[in-house]
């Protein structure tokens, strides 16, 4: 047994909490992400500058995918920021591994005829054609109907998921691509597409 007399714990005082450095407030990060996404899309549409569409396509390269991820990756799929994150992630993946993407797309594009037409990829779908298609999808952010951009990307992801299934890829790989397709399609039918139309 201890001879120490028990006493009430000391309170740290207000200065204790002032010295704790915390991360960014998640609500503020989300608000900043939503605002940046809205400004990006609306600004690109209002500019009517063809160079703006090219800058959007290469945004992840010039600013870094990590920077976009920091602001947009936690956003729900049915928000503008969440949709943009998924579009840029899809583009980065296609450009990082175009041969694999072409093989998966080729394996799936005859199984999902409607999606093939919506995606708008040249036939035969080689690595160069797929890179060109995904860049063209991102150019759609600044021109035309945002819902069409989302539907094209969703159709592309659905074809790749079908290709992965026919190539007997892992269940997780198939499920992730199918989930991406469903998220983009739902966003195309949702409020964000309506507000930007």
PDB file of C-alpha atoms in Angstrom:
ATOM      1  CA  UNK A   1       0.000   0.000   0.000  1.00  0.00           C
ATOM      2  CA  UNK A   2       1.154   3.525  -0.728  1.00  0.00           C
ATOM      3  CA  UNK A   3       1.530   6.205   1.915  1.00  0.00           C
ATOM      4  CA  UNK A   4       0.517   8.827  -0.650  1.00  0.00           C
ATOM      5  CA  UNK A   5      -2.606  10.756   0.156  1.00  0.00           C
ATOM      6  CA  UNK A   6      -5.080  10.834  -2.699  1.00  0.00           C
ATOM      7  CA  UNK A   7      -6.115  14.231  -3.897  1.00  0.00           C
ATOM      8  CA  UNK A   8      -8.168  15.793  -6.602  1.00  0.00           C
ATOM      9  CA  UNK A   9      -6.356  15.874  -9.996  1.00  0.00           C
ATOM     10  CA  UNK A  10      -4.949  19.209 -11.089  1.00  0.00           C
ATOM     11  CA  UNK A  11      -6.688  20.878 -13.989  1.00  0.00           C
ATOM     12  CA  UNK A  12      -4.359  21.861 -16.827  1.00  0.00           C
ATOM     13  CA  UNK A  13      -5.796  25.350 -17.300  1.00  0.00           C
ATOM     14  CA  UNK A  14      -6.638  27.204 -20.503  1.00  0.00           C
ATOM     15  CA  UNK A  15      -2.982  27.519 -21.562  1.00  0.00           C
ATOM     16  CA  UNK A  16      -2.697  23.741 -21.896  1.00  0.00           C
ATOM     17  CA  UNK A  17      -5.182  23.565 -24.765  1.00  0.00           C
ATOM     18  CA  UNK A  18      -3.762  26.641 -26.511  1.00  0.00           C
ATOM     19  CA  UNK A  19      -0.441  24.811 -26.945  1.00  0.00           C
ATOM     20  CA  UNK A  20      -1.979  21.781 -28.682  1.00  0.00           C
ATOM     21  CA  UNK A  21      -1.586  21.982 -32.437  1.00  0.00           C
ATOM     22  CA  UNK A  22      -4.313  20.122 -34.257  1.00  0.00           C
ATOM     23  CA  UNK A  23      -5.046  19.350 -37.863  1.00  0.00           C
ATOM     24  CA  UNK A  24      -7.373  21.291 -40.058  1.00  0.00           C
ATOM     25  CA  UNK A  25     -11.019  21.336 -39.130  1.00  0.00           C
ATOM     26  CA  UNK A  26     -12.668  18.661 -41.328  1.00  0.00           C
ATOM     27  CA  UNK A  27     -15.712  20.866 -41.891  1.00  0.00           C
ATOM     28  CA  UNK A  28     -13.512  23.703 -43.133  1.00  0.00           C
ATOM     29  CA  UNK A  29     -11.538  21.365 -45.391  1.00  0.00           C
ATOM     30  CA  UNK A  30     -14.764  20.034 -46.887  1.00  0.00           C
ATOM     31  CA  UNK A  31     -16.135  23.552 -47.380  1.00  0.00           C
ATOM     32  CA  UNK A  32     -12.891  24.647 -49.056  1.00  0.00           C
ATOM     33  CA  UNK A  33     -12.960  21.561 -51.276  1.00  0.00           C
ATOM     34  CA  UNK A  34     -16.556  22.188 -52.312  1.00  0.00           C
ATOM     35  CA  UNK A  35     -15.834  25.833 -53.057  1.00  0.00           C
ATOM     36  CA  UNK A  36     -12.706  25.005 -55.075  1.00  0.00           C
ATOM     37  CA  UNK A  37     -14.628  22.397 -57.087  1.00  0.00           C
ATOM     38  CA  UNK A  38     -17.461  24.821 -57.832  1.00  0.00           C
ATOM     39  CA  UNK A  39     -15.087  27.612 -58.833  1.00  0.00           C
ATOM     40  CA  UNK A  40     -13.130  25.217 -61.053  1.00  0.00           C
ATOM     41  CA  UNK A  41     -16.178  23.967 -62.936  1.00  0.00           C
ATOM     42  CA  UNK A  42     -18.074  27.234 -63.197  1.00  0.00           C
ATOM     43  CA  UNK A  43     -14.943  29.241 -63.981  1.00  0.00           C
ATOM     44  CA  UNK A  44     -14.002  26.867 -66.782  1.00  0.00           C
ATOM     45  CA  UNK A  45     -17.463  27.108 -68.316  1.00  0.00           C
ATOM     46  CA  UNK A  46     -17.655  30.862 -68.138  1.00  0.00           C
ATOM     47  CA  UNK A  47     -14.198  31.469 -69.594  1.00  0.00           C
ATOM     48  CA  UNK A  48     -14.912  29.984 -73.046  1.00  0.00           C
ATOM     49  CA  UNK A  49     -11.128  29.636 -73.346  1.00  0.00           C
ATOM     50  CA  UNK A  50     -10.058  26.323 -74.969  1.00  0.00           C
ATOM     51  CA  UNK A  51      -6.787  26.505 -73.044  1.00  0.00           C
ATOM     52  CA  UNK A  52      -8.778  26.329 -69.809  1.00  0.00           C
ATOM     53  CA  UNK A  53     -10.054  22.858 -70.707  1.00  0.00           C
ATOM     54  CA  UNK A  54      -6.463  21.705 -71.234  1.00  0.00           C
ATOM     55  CA  UNK A  55      -5.405  23.155 -67.883  1.00  0.00           C
ATOM     56  CA  UNK A  56      -8.223  21.210 -66.210  1.00  0.00           C
ATOM     57  CA  UNK A  57      -7.139  17.983 -67.908  1.00  0.00           C
ATOM     58  CA  UNK A  58      -3.614  18.417 -66.551  1.00  0.00           C
ATOM     59  CA  UNK A  59      -4.584  19.785 -63.126  1.00  0.00           C
ATOM     60  CA  UNK A  60      -3.487  16.665 -61.262  1.00  0.00           C
ATOM     61  CA  UNK A  61      -0.111  16.796 -63.000  1.00  0.00           C
ATOM     62  CA  UNK A  62       0.523  20.489 -62.384  1.00  0.00           C
ATOM     63  CA  UNK A  63      -0.846  20.665 -58.851  1.00  0.00           C
ATOM     64  CA  UNK A  64      -0.214  17.080 -57.845  1.00  0.00           C
ATOM     65  CA  UNK A  65      -2.747  14.370 -57.173  1.00  0.00           C
ATOM     66  CA  UNK A  66      -1.776  14.524 -53.510  1.00  0.00           C
ATOM     67  CA  UNK A  67      -2.941  18.139 -53.333  1.00  0.00           C
ATOM     68  CA  UNK A  68      -6.292  17.276 -54.888  1.00  0.00           C
ATOM     69  CA  UNK A  69      -6.589  14.255 -52.626  1.00  0.00           C
ATOM     70  CA  UNK A  70      -6.031  16.380 -49.559  1.00  0.00           C
ATOM     71  CA  UNK A  71      -9.005  18.537 -50.432  1.00  0.00           C
ATOM     72  CA  UNK A  72     -11.351  16.239 -52.371  1.00  0.00           C
ATOM     73  CA  UNK A  73     -10.732  12.579 -51.551  1.00  0.00           C
ATOM     74  CA  UNK A  74     -12.847  12.580 -48.394  1.00  0.00           C
ATOM     75  CA  UNK A  75     -15.810  14.203 -50.112  1.00  0.00           C
ATOM     76  CA  UNK A  76     -18.874  12.005 -50.623  1.00  0.00           C
ATOM     77  CA  UNK A  77     -19.335  10.637 -54.135  1.00  0.00           C
ATOM     78  CA  UNK A  78     -22.532  12.619 -54.668  1.00  0.00           C
ATOM     79  CA  UNK A  79     -20.815  15.988 -54.248  1.00  0.00           C
ATOM     80  CA  UNK A  80     -19.050  18.008 -56.903  1.00  0.00           C
ATOM     81  CA  UNK A  81     -15.716  17.679 -55.084  1.00  0.00           C
ATOM     82  CA  UNK A  82     -16.193  13.917 -54.699  1.00  0.00           C
ATOM     83  CA  UNK A  83     -17.096  13.519 -58.366  1.00  0.00           C
ATOM     84  CA  UNK A  84     -14.100  15.548 -59.503  1.00  0.00           C
ATOM     85  CA  UNK A  85     -11.818  13.478 -57.273  1.00  0.00           C
ATOM     86  CA  UNK A  86     -13.089  10.283 -58.872  1.00  0.00           C
ATOM     87  CA  UNK A  87     -12.679  11.701 -62.388  1.00  0.00           C
ATOM     88  CA  UNK A  88      -9.081  12.776 -61.746  1.00  0.00           C
ATOM     89  CA  UNK A  89      -8.287   9.478 -60.055  1.00  0.00           C
ATOM     90  CA  UNK A  90      -9.641   7.595 -63.075  1.00  0.00           C
ATOM     91  CA  UNK A  91      -7.534   9.708 -65.439  1.00  0.00           C
ATOM     92  CA  UNK A  92      -4.392   9.216 -63.351  1.00  0.00           C
ATOM     93  CA  UNK A  93      -4.918   5.463 -63.336  1.00  0.00           C
ATOM     94  CA  UNK A  94      -5.428   5.297 -67.116  1.00  0.00           C
ATOM     95  CA  UNK A  95      -2.276   7.337 -67.761  1.00  0.00           C
ATOM     96  CA  UNK A  96      -0.223   5.349 -65.246  1.00  0.00           C
ATOM     97  CA  UNK A  97      -1.027   1.905 -66.679  1.00  0.00           C
ATOM     98  CA  UNK A  98      -2.530   2.308 -70.190  1.00  0.00           C
ATOM     99  CA  UNK A  99      -1.589  -1.182 -71.391  1.00  0.00           C
ATOM    100  CA  UNK A 100      -3.377  -2.903 -68.516  1.00  0.00           C
ATOM    101  CA  UNK A 101      -6.375  -0.579 -68.895  1.00  0.00           C
ATOM    102  CA  UNK A 102      -6.510  -1.335 -72.627  1.00  0.00           C
ATOM    103  CA  UNK A 103      -6.467  -5.096 -71.956  1.00  0.00           C
ATOM    104  CA  UNK A 104      -9.251  -4.811 -69.367  1.00  0.00           C
ATOM    105  CA  UNK A 105     -11.297  -2.484 -71.551  1.00  0.00           C
ATOM    106  CA  UNK A 106     -10.860  -4.763 -74.579  1.00  0.00           C
ATOM    107  CA  UNK A 107     -11.967  -7.772 -72.532  1.00  0.00           C
ATOM    108  CA  UNK A 108     -15.106  -5.965 -71.378  1.00  0.00           C
ATOM    109  CA  UNK A 109     -16.222  -3.672 -74.185  1.00  0.00           C
ATOM    110  CA  UNK A 110     -18.152  -6.287 -76.145  1.00  0.00           C
ATOM    111  CA  UNK A 111     -19.961  -7.443 -73.001  1.00  0.00           C
ATOM    112  CA  UNK A 112     -21.433  -4.016 -72.239  1.00  0.00           C
ATOM    113  CA  UNK A 113     -22.548  -2.597 -75.579  1.00  0.00           C
ATOM    114  CA  UNK A 114     -24.540   0.357 -74.282  1.00  0.00           C
ATOM    115  CA  UNK A 115     -21.717   1.467 -71.990  1.00  0.00           C
ATOM    116  CA  UNK A 116     -19.269   1.197 -74.906  1.00  0.00           C
ATOM    117  CA  UNK A 117     -21.309   3.675 -76.927  1.00  0.00           C
ATOM    118  CA  UNK A 118     -21.645   6.096 -73.988  1.00  0.00           C
ATOM    119  CA  UNK A 119     -17.930   5.941 -73.140  1.00  0.00           C
ATOM    120  CA  UNK A 120     -17.031   6.910 -76.701  1.00  0.00           C
ATOM    121  CA  UNK A 121     -13.740   5.039 -77.152  1.00  0.00           C
ATOM    122  CA  UNK A 122     -12.357   4.347 -80.609  1.00  0.00           C
ATOM    123  CA  UNK A 123     -12.401   0.766 -81.788  1.00  0.00           C
ATOM    124  CA  UNK A 124      -9.995  -1.015 -81.344  1.00  0.00           C
ATOM    125  CA  UNK A 125      -9.356   0.386 -77.880  1.00  0.00           C
ATOM    126  CA  UNK A 126      -5.593   0.682 -77.495  1.00  0.00           C
ATOM    127  CA  UNK A 127      -3.600   2.519 -74.807  1.00  0.00           C
ATOM    128  CA  UNK A 128      -3.418   5.739 -76.853  1.00  0.00           C
ATOM    129  CA  UNK A 129      -7.151   5.716 -77.557  1.00  0.00           C
ATOM    130  CA  UNK A 130      -7.974   5.232 -73.879  1.00  0.00           C
ATOM    131  CA  UNK A 131      -5.675   8.051 -72.767  1.00  0.00           C
ATOM    132  CA  UNK A 132      -7.285  10.259 -75.398  1.00  0.00           C
ATOM    133  CA  UNK A 133     -10.779   9.278 -74.271  1.00  0.00           C
ATOM    134  CA  UNK A 134     -10.173   9.920 -70.571  1.00  0.00           C
ATOM    135  CA  UNK A 135      -8.635  13.319 -71.378  1.00  0.00           C
ATOM    136  CA  UNK A 136     -11.638  14.166 -73.512  1.00  0.00           C
ATOM    137  CA  UNK A 137     -13.942  13.180 -70.650  1.00  0.00           C
ATOM    138  CA  UNK A 138     -12.138  15.640 -68.366  1.00  0.00           C
ATOM    139  CA  UNK A 139     -12.376  18.373 -70.995  1.00  0.00           C
ATOM    140  CA  UNK A 140     -16.131  17.934 -70.625  1.00  0.00           C
ATOM    141  CA  UNK A 141     -15.858  19.469 -67.151  1.00  0.00           C
ATOM    142  CA  UNK A 142     -15.451  22.861 -68.744  1.00  0.00           C
ATOM    143  CA  UNK A 143     -17.719  22.441 -71.737  1.00  0.00           C
ATOM    144  CA  UNK A 144     -21.156  20.994 -72.108  1.00  0.00           C
ATOM    145  CA  UNK A 145     -23.235  19.080 -69.631  1.00  0.00           C
ATOM    146  CA  UNK A 146     -21.436  17.891 -66.490  1.00  0.00           C
ATOM    147  CA  UNK A 147     -23.811  14.925 -66.265  1.00  0.00           C
ATOM    148  CA  UNK A 148     -22.570  13.691 -69.661  1.00  0.00           C
ATOM    149  CA  UNK A 149     -19.003  13.828 -68.344  1.00  0.00           C
ATOM    150  CA  UNK A 150     -20.007  11.710 -65.360  1.00  0.00           C
ATOM    151  CA  UNK A 151     -21.988   9.230 -67.478  1.00  0.00           C
ATOM    152  CA  UNK A 152     -19.066   8.752 -69.898  1.00  0.00           C
ATOM    153  CA  UNK A 153     -16.667   8.091 -67.037  1.00  0.00           C
ATOM    154  CA  UNK A 154     -19.178   5.737 -65.381  1.00  0.00           C
ATOM    155  CA  UNK A 155     -19.644   3.792 -68.618  1.00  0.00           C
ATOM    156  CA  UNK A 156     -15.891   3.476 -69.039  1.00  0.00           C
ATOM    157  CA  UNK A 157     -15.477   2.176 -65.475  1.00  0.00           C
ATOM    158  CA  UNK A 158     -18.337  -0.314 -65.992  1.00  0.00           C
ATOM    159  CA  UNK A 159     -16.647  -1.702 -69.112  1.00  0.00           C
ATOM    160  CA  UNK A 160     -13.347  -2.083 -67.251  1.00  0.00           C
ATOM    161  CA  UNK A 161     -15.165  -3.879 -64.410  1.00  0.00           C
ATOM    162  CA  UNK A 162     -16.703  -6.286 -66.948  1.00  0.00           C
ATOM    163  CA  UNK A 163     -13.269  -6.785 -68.469  1.00  0.00           C
ATOM    164  CA  UNK A 164     -11.760  -7.524 -65.101  1.00  0.00           C
ATOM    165  CA  UNK A 165     -14.485 -10.088 -64.445  1.00  0.00           C
ATOM    166  CA  UNK A 166     -13.836 -11.849 -67.752  1.00  0.00           C
ATOM    167  CA  UNK A 167     -10.084 -11.842 -67.055  1.00  0.00           C
ATOM    168  CA  UNK A 168     -10.808 -13.343 -63.628  1.00  0.00           C
ATOM    169  CA  UNK A 169      -9.308 -10.461 -61.672  1.00  0.00           C
ATOM    170  CA  UNK A 170      -9.669 -10.371 -57.913  1.00  0.00           C
ATOM    171  CA  UNK A 171     -13.121  -9.757 -56.518  1.00  0.00           C
ATOM    172  CA  UNK A 172     -11.835  -6.580 -54.816  1.00  0.00           C
ATOM    173  CA  UNK A 173     -10.506  -5.138 -58.100  1.00  0.00           C
ATOM    174  CA  UNK A 174     -13.805  -5.809 -59.854  1.00  0.00           C
ATOM    175  CA  UNK A 175     -15.844  -4.427 -56.947  1.00  0.00           C
ATOM    176  CA  UNK A 176     -13.800  -1.216 -56.704  1.00  0.00           C
ATOM    177  CA  UNK A 177     -14.229  -0.442 -60.398  1.00  0.00           C
ATOM    178  CA  UNK A 178     -17.917  -1.301 -60.314  1.00  0.00           C
ATOM    179  CA  UNK A 179     -18.398   0.919 -57.241  1.00  0.00           C
ATOM    180  CA  UNK A 180     -16.626   3.773 -59.031  1.00  0.00           C
ATOM    181  CA  UNK A 181     -18.940   3.338 -62.004  1.00  0.00           C
ATOM    182  CA  UNK A 182     -22.039   3.339 -59.808  1.00  0.00           C
ATOM    183  CA  UNK A 183     -20.872   6.409 -57.861  1.00  0.00           C
ATOM    184  CA  UNK A 184     -20.196   8.421 -61.024  1.00  0.00           C
ATOM    185  CA  UNK A 185     -23.502   7.388 -62.577  1.00  0.00           C
ATOM    186  CA  UNK A 186     -25.442   8.274 -59.418  1.00  0.00           C
ATOM    187  CA  UNK A 187     -23.711  11.659 -59.301  1.00  0.00           C
ATOM    188  CA  UNK A 188     -24.741  12.214 -62.924  1.00  0.00           C
ATOM    189  CA  UNK A 189     -28.354  11.639 -61.955  1.00  0.00           C
ATOM    190  CA  UNK A 190     -28.042  13.675 -58.757  1.00  0.00           C
ATOM    191  CA  UNK A 191     -28.328  17.260 -57.665  1.00  0.00           C
ATOM    192  CA  UNK A 192     -24.803  18.368 -58.578  1.00  0.00           C
ATOM    193  CA  UNK A 193     -25.350  17.718 -62.245  1.00  0.00           C
ATOM    194  CA  UNK A 194     -28.666  19.593 -62.064  1.00  0.00           C
ATOM    195  CA  UNK A 195     -27.123  22.610 -60.362  1.00  0.00           C
ATOM    196  CA  UNK A 196     -24.371  22.819 -62.979  1.00  0.00           C
ATOM    197  CA  UNK A 197     -26.590  22.230 -65.995  1.00  0.00           C
TER     198      UNK A 197
END
